[in-house]
Coordinates of C-alpha atoms in Angstrom, one line a residue:
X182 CA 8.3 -8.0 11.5
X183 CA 9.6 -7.7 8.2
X184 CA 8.7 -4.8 5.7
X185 CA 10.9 -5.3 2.5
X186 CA 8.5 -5.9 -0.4
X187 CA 10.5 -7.6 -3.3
X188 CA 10.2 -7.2 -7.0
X189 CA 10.5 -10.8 -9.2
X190 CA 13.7 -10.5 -10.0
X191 CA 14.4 -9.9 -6.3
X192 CA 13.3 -12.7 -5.0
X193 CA 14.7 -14.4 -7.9
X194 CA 17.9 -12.8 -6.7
X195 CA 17.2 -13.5 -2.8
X196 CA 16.3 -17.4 -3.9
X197 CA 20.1 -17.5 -5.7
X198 CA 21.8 -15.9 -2.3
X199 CA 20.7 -18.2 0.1
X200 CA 21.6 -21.3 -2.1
X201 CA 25.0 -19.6 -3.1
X202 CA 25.0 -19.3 1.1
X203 CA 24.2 -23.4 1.2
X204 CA 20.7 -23.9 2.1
X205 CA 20.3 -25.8 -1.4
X206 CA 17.0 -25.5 -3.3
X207 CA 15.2 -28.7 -2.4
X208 CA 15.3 -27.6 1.4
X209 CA 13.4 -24.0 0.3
X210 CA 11.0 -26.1 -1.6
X211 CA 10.6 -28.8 0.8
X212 CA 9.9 -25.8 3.7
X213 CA 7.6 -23.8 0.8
X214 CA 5.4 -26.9 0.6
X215 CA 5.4 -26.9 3.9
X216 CA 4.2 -23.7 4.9
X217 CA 1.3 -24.3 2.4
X218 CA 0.4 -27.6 4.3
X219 CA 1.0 -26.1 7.7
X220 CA -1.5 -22.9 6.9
X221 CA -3.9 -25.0 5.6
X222 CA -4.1 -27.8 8.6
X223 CA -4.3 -24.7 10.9
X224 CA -7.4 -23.4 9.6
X225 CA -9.1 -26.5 7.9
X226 CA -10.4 -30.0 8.5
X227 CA -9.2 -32.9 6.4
X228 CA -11.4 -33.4 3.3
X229 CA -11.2 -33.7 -0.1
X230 CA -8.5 -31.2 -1.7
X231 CA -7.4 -30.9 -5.4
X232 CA -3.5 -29.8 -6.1
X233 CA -2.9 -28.1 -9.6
X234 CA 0.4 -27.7 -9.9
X235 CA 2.2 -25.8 -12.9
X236 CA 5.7 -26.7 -14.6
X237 CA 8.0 -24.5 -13.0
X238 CA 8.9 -24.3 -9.1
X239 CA 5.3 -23.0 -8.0
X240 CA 4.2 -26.8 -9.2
X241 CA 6.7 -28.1 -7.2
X242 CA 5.7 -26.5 -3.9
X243 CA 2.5 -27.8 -4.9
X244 CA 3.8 -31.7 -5.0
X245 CA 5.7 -30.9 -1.8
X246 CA 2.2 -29.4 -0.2
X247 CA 0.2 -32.3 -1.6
X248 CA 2.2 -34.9 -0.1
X249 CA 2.5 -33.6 3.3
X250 CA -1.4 -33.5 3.0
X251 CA -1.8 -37.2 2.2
X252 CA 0.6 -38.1 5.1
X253 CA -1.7 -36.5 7.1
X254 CA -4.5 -38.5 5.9
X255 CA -6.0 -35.8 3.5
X256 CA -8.0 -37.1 0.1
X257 CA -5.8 -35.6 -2.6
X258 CA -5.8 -35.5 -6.3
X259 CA -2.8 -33.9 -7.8
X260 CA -3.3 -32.7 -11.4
X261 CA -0.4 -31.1 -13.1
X262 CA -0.1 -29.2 -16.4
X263 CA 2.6 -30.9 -18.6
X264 CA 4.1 -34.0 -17.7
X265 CA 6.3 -35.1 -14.7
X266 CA 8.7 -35.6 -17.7
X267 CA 9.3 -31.9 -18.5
X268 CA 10.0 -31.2 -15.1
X269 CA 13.6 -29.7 -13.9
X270 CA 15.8 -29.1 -11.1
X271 CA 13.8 -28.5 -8.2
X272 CA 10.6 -29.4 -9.4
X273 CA 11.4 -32.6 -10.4
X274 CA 13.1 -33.1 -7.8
X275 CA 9.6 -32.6 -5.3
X276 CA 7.7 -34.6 -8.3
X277 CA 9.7 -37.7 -7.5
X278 CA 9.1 -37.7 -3.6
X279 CA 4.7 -37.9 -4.6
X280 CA 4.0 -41.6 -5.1
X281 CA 0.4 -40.5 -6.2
X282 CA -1.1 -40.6 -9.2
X283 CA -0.2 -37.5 -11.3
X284 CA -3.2 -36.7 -13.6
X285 CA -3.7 -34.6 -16.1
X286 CA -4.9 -30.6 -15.5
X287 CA -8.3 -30.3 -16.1
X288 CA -11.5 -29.4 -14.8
X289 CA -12.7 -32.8 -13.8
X290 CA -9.7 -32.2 -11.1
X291 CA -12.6 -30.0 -9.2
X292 CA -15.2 -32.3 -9.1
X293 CA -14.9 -33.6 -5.8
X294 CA -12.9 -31.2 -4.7
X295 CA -13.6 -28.9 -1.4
X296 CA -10.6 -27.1 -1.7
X297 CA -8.1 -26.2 -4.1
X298 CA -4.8 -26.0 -3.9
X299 CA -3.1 -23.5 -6.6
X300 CA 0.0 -23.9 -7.9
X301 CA 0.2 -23.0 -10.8
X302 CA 1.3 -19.9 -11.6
X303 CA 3.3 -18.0 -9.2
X304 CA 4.6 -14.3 -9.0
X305 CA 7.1 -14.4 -12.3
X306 CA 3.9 -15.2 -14.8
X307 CA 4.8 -12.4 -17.5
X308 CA 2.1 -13.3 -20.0
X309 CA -2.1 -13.7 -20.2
X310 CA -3.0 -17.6 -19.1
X311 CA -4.4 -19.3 -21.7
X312 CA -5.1 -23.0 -22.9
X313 CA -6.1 -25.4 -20.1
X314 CA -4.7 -23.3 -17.6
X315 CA -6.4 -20.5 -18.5
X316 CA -9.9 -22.8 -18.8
X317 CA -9.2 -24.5 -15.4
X318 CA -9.1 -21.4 -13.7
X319 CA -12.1 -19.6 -15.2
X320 CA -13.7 -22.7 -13.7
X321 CA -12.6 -22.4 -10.8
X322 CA -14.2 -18.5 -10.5
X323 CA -17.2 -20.0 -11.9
X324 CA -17.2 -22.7 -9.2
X325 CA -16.3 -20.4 -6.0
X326 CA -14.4 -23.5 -4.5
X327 CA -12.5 -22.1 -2.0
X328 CA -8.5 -21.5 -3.5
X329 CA -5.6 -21.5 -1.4
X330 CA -2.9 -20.0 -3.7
X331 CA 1.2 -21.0 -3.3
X332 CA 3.0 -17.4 -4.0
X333 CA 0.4 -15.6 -6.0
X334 CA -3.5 -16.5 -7.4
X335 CA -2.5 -18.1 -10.7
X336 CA -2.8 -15.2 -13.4
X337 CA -1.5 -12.5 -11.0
X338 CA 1.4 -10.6 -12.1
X339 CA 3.8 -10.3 -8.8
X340 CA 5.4 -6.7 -10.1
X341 CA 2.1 -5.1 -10.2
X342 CA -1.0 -6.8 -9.1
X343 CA -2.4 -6.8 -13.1
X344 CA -4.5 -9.8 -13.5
X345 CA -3.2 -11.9 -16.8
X346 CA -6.3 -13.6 -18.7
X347 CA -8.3 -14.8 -15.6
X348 CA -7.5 -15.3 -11.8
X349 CA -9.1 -16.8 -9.1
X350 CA -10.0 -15.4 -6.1
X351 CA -8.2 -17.1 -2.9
X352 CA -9.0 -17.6 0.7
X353 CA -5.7 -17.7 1.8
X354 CA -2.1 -17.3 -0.2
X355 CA 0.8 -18.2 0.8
X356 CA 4.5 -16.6 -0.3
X357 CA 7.8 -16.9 0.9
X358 CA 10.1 -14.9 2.9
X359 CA 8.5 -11.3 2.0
X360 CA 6.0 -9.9 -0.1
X361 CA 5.8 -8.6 -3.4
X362 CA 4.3 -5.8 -4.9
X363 CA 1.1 -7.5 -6.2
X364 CA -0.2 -8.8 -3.1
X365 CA -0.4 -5.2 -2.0
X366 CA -1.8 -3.2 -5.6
X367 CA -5.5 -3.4 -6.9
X368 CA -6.6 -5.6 -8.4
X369 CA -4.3 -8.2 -6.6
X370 CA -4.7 -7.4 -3.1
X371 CA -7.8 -8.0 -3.5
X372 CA -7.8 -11.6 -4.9
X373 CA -5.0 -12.9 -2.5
X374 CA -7.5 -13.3 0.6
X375 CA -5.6 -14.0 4.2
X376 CA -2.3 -13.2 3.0
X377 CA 0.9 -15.8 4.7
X378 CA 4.2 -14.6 4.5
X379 CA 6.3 -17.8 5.6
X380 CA 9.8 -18.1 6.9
X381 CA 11.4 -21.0 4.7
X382 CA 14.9 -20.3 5.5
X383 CA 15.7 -17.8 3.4
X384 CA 18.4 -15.7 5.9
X385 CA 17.4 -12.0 6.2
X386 CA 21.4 -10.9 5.2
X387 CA 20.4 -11.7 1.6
X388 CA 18.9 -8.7 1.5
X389 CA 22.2 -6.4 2.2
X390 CA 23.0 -7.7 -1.6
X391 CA 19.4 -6.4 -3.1
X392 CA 19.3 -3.6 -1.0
X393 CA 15.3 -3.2 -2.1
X394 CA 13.9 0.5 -1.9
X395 CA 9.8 -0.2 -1.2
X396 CA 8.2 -1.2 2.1
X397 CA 5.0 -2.5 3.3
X398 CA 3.3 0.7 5.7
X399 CA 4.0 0.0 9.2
X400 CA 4.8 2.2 12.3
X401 CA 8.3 0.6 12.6
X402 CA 9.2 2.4 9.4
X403 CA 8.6 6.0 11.4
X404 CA 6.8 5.5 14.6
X405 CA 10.7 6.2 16.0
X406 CA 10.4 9.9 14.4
X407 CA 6.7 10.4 15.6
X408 CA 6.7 13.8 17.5
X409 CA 5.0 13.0 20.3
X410 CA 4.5 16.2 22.7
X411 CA 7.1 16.6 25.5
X412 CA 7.4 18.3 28.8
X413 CA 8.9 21.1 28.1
X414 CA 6.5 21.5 24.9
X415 CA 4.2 24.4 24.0
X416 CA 2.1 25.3 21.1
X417 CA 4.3 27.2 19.1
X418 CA 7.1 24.6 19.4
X419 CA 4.6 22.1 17.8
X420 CA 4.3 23.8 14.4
X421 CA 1.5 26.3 12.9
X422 CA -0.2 24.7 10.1
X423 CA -2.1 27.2 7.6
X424 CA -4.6 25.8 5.5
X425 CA -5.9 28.1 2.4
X426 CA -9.4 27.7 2.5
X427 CA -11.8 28.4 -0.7
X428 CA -14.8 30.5 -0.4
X429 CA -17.3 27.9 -1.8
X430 CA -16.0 24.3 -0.8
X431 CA -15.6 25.5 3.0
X432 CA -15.9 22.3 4.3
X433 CA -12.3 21.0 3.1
X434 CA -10.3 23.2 4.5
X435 CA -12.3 22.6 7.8
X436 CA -11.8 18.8 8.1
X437 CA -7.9 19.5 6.8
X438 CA -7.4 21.7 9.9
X439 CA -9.7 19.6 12.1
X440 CA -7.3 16.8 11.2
X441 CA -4.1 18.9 11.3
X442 CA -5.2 19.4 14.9
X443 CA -6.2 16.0 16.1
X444 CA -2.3 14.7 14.8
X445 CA -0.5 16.9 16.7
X446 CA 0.2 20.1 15.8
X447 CA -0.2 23.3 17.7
X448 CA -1.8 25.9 15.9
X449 CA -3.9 26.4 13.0
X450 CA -4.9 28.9 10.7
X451 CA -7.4 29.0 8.3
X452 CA -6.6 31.6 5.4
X453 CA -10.2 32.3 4.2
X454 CA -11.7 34.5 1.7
X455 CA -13.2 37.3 3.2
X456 CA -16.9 36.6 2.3
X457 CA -16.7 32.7 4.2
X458 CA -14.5 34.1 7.2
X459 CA -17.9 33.8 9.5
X460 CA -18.5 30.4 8.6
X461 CA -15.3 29.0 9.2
X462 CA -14.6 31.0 12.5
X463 CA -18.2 30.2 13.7
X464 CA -17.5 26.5 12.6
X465 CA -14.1 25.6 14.6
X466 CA -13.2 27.5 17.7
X467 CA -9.8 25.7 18.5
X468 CA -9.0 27.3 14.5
X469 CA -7.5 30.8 14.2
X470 CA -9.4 32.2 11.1
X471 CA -7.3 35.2 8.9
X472 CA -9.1 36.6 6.0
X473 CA -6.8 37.1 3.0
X474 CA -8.2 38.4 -0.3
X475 CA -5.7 37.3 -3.1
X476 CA -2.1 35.5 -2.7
X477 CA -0.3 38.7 -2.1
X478 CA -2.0 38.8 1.3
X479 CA -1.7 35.0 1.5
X480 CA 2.1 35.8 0.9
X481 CA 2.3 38.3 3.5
X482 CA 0.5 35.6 6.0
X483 CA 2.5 32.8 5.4
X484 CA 5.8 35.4 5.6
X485 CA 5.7 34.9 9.6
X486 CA 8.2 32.3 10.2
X487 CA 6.4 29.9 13.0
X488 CA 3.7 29.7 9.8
X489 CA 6.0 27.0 9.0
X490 CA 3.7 24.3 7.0
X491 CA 0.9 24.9 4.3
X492 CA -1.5 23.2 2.5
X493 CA -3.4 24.7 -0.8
X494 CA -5.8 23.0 -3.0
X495 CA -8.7 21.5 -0.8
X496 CA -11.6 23.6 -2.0
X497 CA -9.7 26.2 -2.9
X498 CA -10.8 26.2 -6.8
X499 CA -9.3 25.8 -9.7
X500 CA -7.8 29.0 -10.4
X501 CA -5.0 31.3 -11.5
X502 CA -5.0 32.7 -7.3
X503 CA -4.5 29.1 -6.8
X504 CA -1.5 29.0 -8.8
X505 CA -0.2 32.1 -7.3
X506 CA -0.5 30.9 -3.6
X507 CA 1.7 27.5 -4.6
X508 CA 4.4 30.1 -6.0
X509 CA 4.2 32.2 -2.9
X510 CA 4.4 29.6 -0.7
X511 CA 7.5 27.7 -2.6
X512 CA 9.1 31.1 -2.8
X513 CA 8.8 31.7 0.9
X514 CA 10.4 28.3 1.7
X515 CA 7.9 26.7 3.4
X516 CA 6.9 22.7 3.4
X517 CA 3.9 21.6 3.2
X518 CA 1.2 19.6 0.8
X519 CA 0.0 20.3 -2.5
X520 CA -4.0 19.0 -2.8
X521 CA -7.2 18.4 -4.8
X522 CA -7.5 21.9 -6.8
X523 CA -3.7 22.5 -7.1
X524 CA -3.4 19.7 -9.8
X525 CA -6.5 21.4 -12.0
X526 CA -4.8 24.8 -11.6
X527 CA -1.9 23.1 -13.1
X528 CA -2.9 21.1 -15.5
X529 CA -1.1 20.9 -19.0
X530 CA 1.4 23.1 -17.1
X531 CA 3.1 20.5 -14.8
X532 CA 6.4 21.8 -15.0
X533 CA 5.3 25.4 -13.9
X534 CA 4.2 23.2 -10.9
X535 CA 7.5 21.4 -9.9
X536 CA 9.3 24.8 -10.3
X537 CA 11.1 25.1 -7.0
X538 CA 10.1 21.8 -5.0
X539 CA 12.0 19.8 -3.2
X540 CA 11.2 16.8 -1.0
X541 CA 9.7 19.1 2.2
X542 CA 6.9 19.1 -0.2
X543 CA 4.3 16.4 -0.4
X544 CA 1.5 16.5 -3.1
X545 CA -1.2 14.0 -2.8
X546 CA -3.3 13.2 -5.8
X547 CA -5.8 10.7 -6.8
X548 CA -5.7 9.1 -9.8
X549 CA -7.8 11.2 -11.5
X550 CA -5.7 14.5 -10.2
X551 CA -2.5 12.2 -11.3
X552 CA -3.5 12.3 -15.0
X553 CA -3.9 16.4 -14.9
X554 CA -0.1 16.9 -14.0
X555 CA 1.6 13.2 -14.9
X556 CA -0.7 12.1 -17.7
X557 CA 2.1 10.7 -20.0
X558 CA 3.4 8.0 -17.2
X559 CA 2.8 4.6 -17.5
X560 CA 3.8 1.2 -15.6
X561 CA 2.4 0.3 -12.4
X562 CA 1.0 2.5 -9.7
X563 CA 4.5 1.9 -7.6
X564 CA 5.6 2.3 -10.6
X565 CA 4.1 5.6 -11.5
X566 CA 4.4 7.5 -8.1
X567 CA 8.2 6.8 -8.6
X568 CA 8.5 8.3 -11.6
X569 CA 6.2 11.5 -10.7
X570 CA 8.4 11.7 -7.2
X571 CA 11.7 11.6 -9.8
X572 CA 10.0 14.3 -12.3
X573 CA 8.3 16.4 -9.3
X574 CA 11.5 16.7 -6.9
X575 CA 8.6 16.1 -4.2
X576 CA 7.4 13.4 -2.1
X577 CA 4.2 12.0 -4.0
X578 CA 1.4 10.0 -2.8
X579 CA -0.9 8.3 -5.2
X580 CA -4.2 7.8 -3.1
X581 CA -6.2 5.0 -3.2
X582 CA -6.9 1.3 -1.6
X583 CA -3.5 0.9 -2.4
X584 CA -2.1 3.6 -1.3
X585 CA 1.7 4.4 -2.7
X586 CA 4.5 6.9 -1.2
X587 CA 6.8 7.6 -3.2
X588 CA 10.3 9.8 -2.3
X589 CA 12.5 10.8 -5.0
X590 CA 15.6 9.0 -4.2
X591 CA 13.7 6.1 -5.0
X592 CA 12.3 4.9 -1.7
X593 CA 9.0 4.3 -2.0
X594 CA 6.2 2.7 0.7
X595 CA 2.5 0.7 0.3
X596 CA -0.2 1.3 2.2
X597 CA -2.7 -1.4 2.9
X598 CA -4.1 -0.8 6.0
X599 CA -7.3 1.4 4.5
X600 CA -10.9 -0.2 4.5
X601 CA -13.3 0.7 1.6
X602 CA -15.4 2.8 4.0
X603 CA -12.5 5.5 3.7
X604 CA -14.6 5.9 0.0
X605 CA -16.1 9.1 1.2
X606 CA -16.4 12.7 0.5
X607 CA -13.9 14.7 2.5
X608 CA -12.2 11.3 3.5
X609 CA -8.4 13.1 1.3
X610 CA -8.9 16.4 3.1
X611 CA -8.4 14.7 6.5
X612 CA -5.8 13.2 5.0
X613 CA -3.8 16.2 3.3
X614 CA -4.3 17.8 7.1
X615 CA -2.9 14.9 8.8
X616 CA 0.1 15.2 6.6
X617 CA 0.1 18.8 7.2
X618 CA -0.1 18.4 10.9
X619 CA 3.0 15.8 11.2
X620 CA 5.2 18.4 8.8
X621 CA 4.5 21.5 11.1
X622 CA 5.6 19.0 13.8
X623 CA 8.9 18.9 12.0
X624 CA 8.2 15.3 10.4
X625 CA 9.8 15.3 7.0
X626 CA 7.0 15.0 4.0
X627 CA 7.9 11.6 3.0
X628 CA 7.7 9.9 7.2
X629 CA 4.6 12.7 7.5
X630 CA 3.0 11.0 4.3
X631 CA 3.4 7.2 5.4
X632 CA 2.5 8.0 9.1
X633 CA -0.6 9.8 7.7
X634 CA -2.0 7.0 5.6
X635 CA -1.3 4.7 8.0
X636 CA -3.4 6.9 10.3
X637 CA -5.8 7.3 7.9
X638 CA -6.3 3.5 7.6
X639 CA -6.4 3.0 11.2
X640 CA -9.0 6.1 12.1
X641 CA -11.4 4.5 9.5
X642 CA -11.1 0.9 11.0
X643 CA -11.7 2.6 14.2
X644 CA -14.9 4.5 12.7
X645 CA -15.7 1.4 11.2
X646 CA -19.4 1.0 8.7
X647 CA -20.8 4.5 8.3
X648 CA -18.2 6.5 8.6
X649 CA -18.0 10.2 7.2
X650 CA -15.1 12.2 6.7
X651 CA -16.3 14.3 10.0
X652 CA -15.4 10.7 11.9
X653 CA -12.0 10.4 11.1
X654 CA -10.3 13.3 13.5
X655 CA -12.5 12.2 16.1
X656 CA -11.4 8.5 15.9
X657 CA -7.2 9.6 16.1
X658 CA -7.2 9.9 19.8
X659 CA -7.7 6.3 20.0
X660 CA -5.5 5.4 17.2
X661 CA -3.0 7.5 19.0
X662 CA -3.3 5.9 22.0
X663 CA -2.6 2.8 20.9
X664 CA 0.3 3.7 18.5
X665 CA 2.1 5.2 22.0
X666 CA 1.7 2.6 23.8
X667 CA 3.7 0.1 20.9

């Protein structure tokens, strides 16, 4: 399976390689337009379909889509926006092989119509629909026919998943040869439906010229590096993770070390204050429990080498103590993961923060905890965690639906495997200690950080409706088991 997720002007560039190669244009149209027929005969019985196609190429996959149809013996109305004219190259080319009438875009088009093909708009759109476009397609939201979109929904922005004026809400899409960023990012993700990534002869050495540096999540990127336990394994060769627990919000640093556990790694230790050491030893018997008092003791804990990867911020408070434990455990050379209360404790002091890190170090904010210590970046989310991965020196992932990795050379991963039940309280503190776990097990932050979203996602489809964050390490044994067995 292919991973590469391509900006515009990739796929712009990967269109221009394989015709410079000699698969000329009209063939990648004709097989585009194919794919779109193809999906939709697979999952649909013939009735009556409307075809909007737009000016550029995206219209004419559409033509090439709406007369496959009709030899197929599907009703079809084409309506396209301009005239057959104004059409170039490619397009035109696909306009002259439809013997249909060509009528003009509007919303009479969806009249009859039981489903819609959309064509037109595909991933380059740069600017906000308007005119009859833009009216067709608030229509067609209004309407709830069902959409299959060609590339994109019309009014989705490939490079970021921004919706441009209006966009309808598809049942299917279907793009070409790999995915771009906005089928993955909020809001688009959401409005692409079943999401079709078709070969149309586009050869995979194109992409030795690009060279693209983001991914779609998926165990092939890491499941190679995955430390599964061995033979001659014991607990101490599987890492020590120590968790700084607070002394109100005990139940973080609980479910971090619960989770820490359940991925892998051999020991645990909660650092607690000394006033909540009972409830956290009475709490998790498979946790060792140490009390420290302030981060000098923390310091002196975290000083034993086989202590080897820390997490700080989950209920740990918003605090100068807070700020002191980061130091000590940068200073002491340790990896580890930077959550929740660490991004308050630095906020409006950022660079105090990135003193000293390096990519063993994985922070994982939400967008909220984002703004406190990267507040002045703008752009996309891929976009954003880039930039914050560049400025940081660490590995950075920007939770959410849509969940981003980002590694400072550049690299950078989507996640898009996590259901909407993961909405939950405690939900990031299982994931911070999954992280954690993979990184005392010698996984570097940035593989740790895509294999523990990924297992995120997968623990809370397991879990399924009703889960709590209490569900999620208990629902890994089963996720594991089938990640071995790939």
């Amino acid at each position: 399976m292919a991973h590469e997720i391509l900006t515009v002007d990739e796929m712009y560039r990967a269109d221009r390689a394989a015709m410079a190669a000699g698969v000329p244009g009209p063939e990648l149209m004709e097989s585009a337009g194919a794919a779109v027929a193809h999906a939709i005969r697979e999952r649909w019985s013939p009735w009556p379909v409307a075809v909007l196609c737009g000016p550029g190429n995206n219209g004419g996959d559409g033509f090439v889509a709406a007369r496959l149809l009709a030899k197929a013996g599907w009703p079809v109305r084409l309506g396209l926006l301009g005239s057959t004219e104004s059409l170039k190259g490619d397009a035109a080319w696909a306009a002259g092989t439809w013997t249909g009438p060509v009528e003009p875009l509007g919303t009479a088009l969806l009249d009859e119509a039981e489903l819609v093909i959309d064509a037109l708009f595909g991933a380059g759109l740069s600017r906000p629909l308007d005119g009859v476009a833009l009216g067709v397609v608030e229509e067609l939201v209004r309407r709830g026919t069902p959409v299959v979109a060609v590339d994109v929904p019309s009014g989705i922005r490939g490079d970021d998943g921004k919706v441009l004026g209006a966009a309808p809400r598809a049942v299917l899409t279907v793009t070409f040869f790999r995915h771009k960023p906005g089928h993955l990012l909020l809001p688009g993700r959401a409005l692409c439906g079943e999401l079709v990534v078709a070969d149309i002869g586009i050869p995979a050495r194109v992409l030795d010229g690009i060279e693209p540096l983001c991914r779609r999540n998926d165990p092939e990127l890491w499941g190679g590096r995955y430390p599964w336990p061995s033979l001659g394994g014991h607990k101490y060769s599987r890492g020590h993770a120590v968790i700084l627990g607070g002394e109100v919000m005990t139940g973080a640093g609980r479910l971090a070390a619960r989770a820490a556990l359940r991925v892998g790694a051999g020991l645990a230790t909660i650092a607690a204050p000394p006033p909540a050491v009972q409830i956290y030893a009475l709490s998790m018997p498979s946790v060792i429990v140490q009390p420290v008092a302030d981060s000098g003791a923390f310091a002196e804990l975290i000083a034993d080498p086989r202590r080897n990867a820390v997490l700080i911020g989950p209920g740990g408070g918003v605090s100068a103590e807070t700020r002191s434990a980061v130091r000590a455990a940068v200073e002491a050379g340790k990896a580890g993961v930077l959550d929740a209360d660490v991004f308050g404790s630095f906020a409006g002091d950022a660079e105090a923060l990135f003193s000293g890190l390096s990519d063993r170090w994985l922070l994982t904010p939400h967008e909220g905890e984002f703004g406190r210590v990267f507040g002045g970046l703008t752009g996309s989310k891929l976009e954003r965690a880039r930039a914050a991965a560049r400025r940081s020196g660490a590995v950075v992932l920007l939770k959410g639906a849509d969940t981003v990795v980002a590694h400072p050379d550049g690299r950078a991963v989507i996640n898009d495997n996590a259901p909407p039940d993961l909405a939950t309280a405690g939900s990031g503190d299982v994931l911070a200690g999954m992280a954690l776990g993979l990184i005392a097990q010698g996984m570097s932050a940035f593989d740790a950080a895509c294999a523990a979203a990924w297992l995120h996602g997968e623990a809370g489809r397991q879990a399924g409706p009703g889960l709590i964050a209490e569900d999620l390490p208990e629902a890994l044994p089963a996720v594991l088991r089938r990640l071995k067995a790939q």
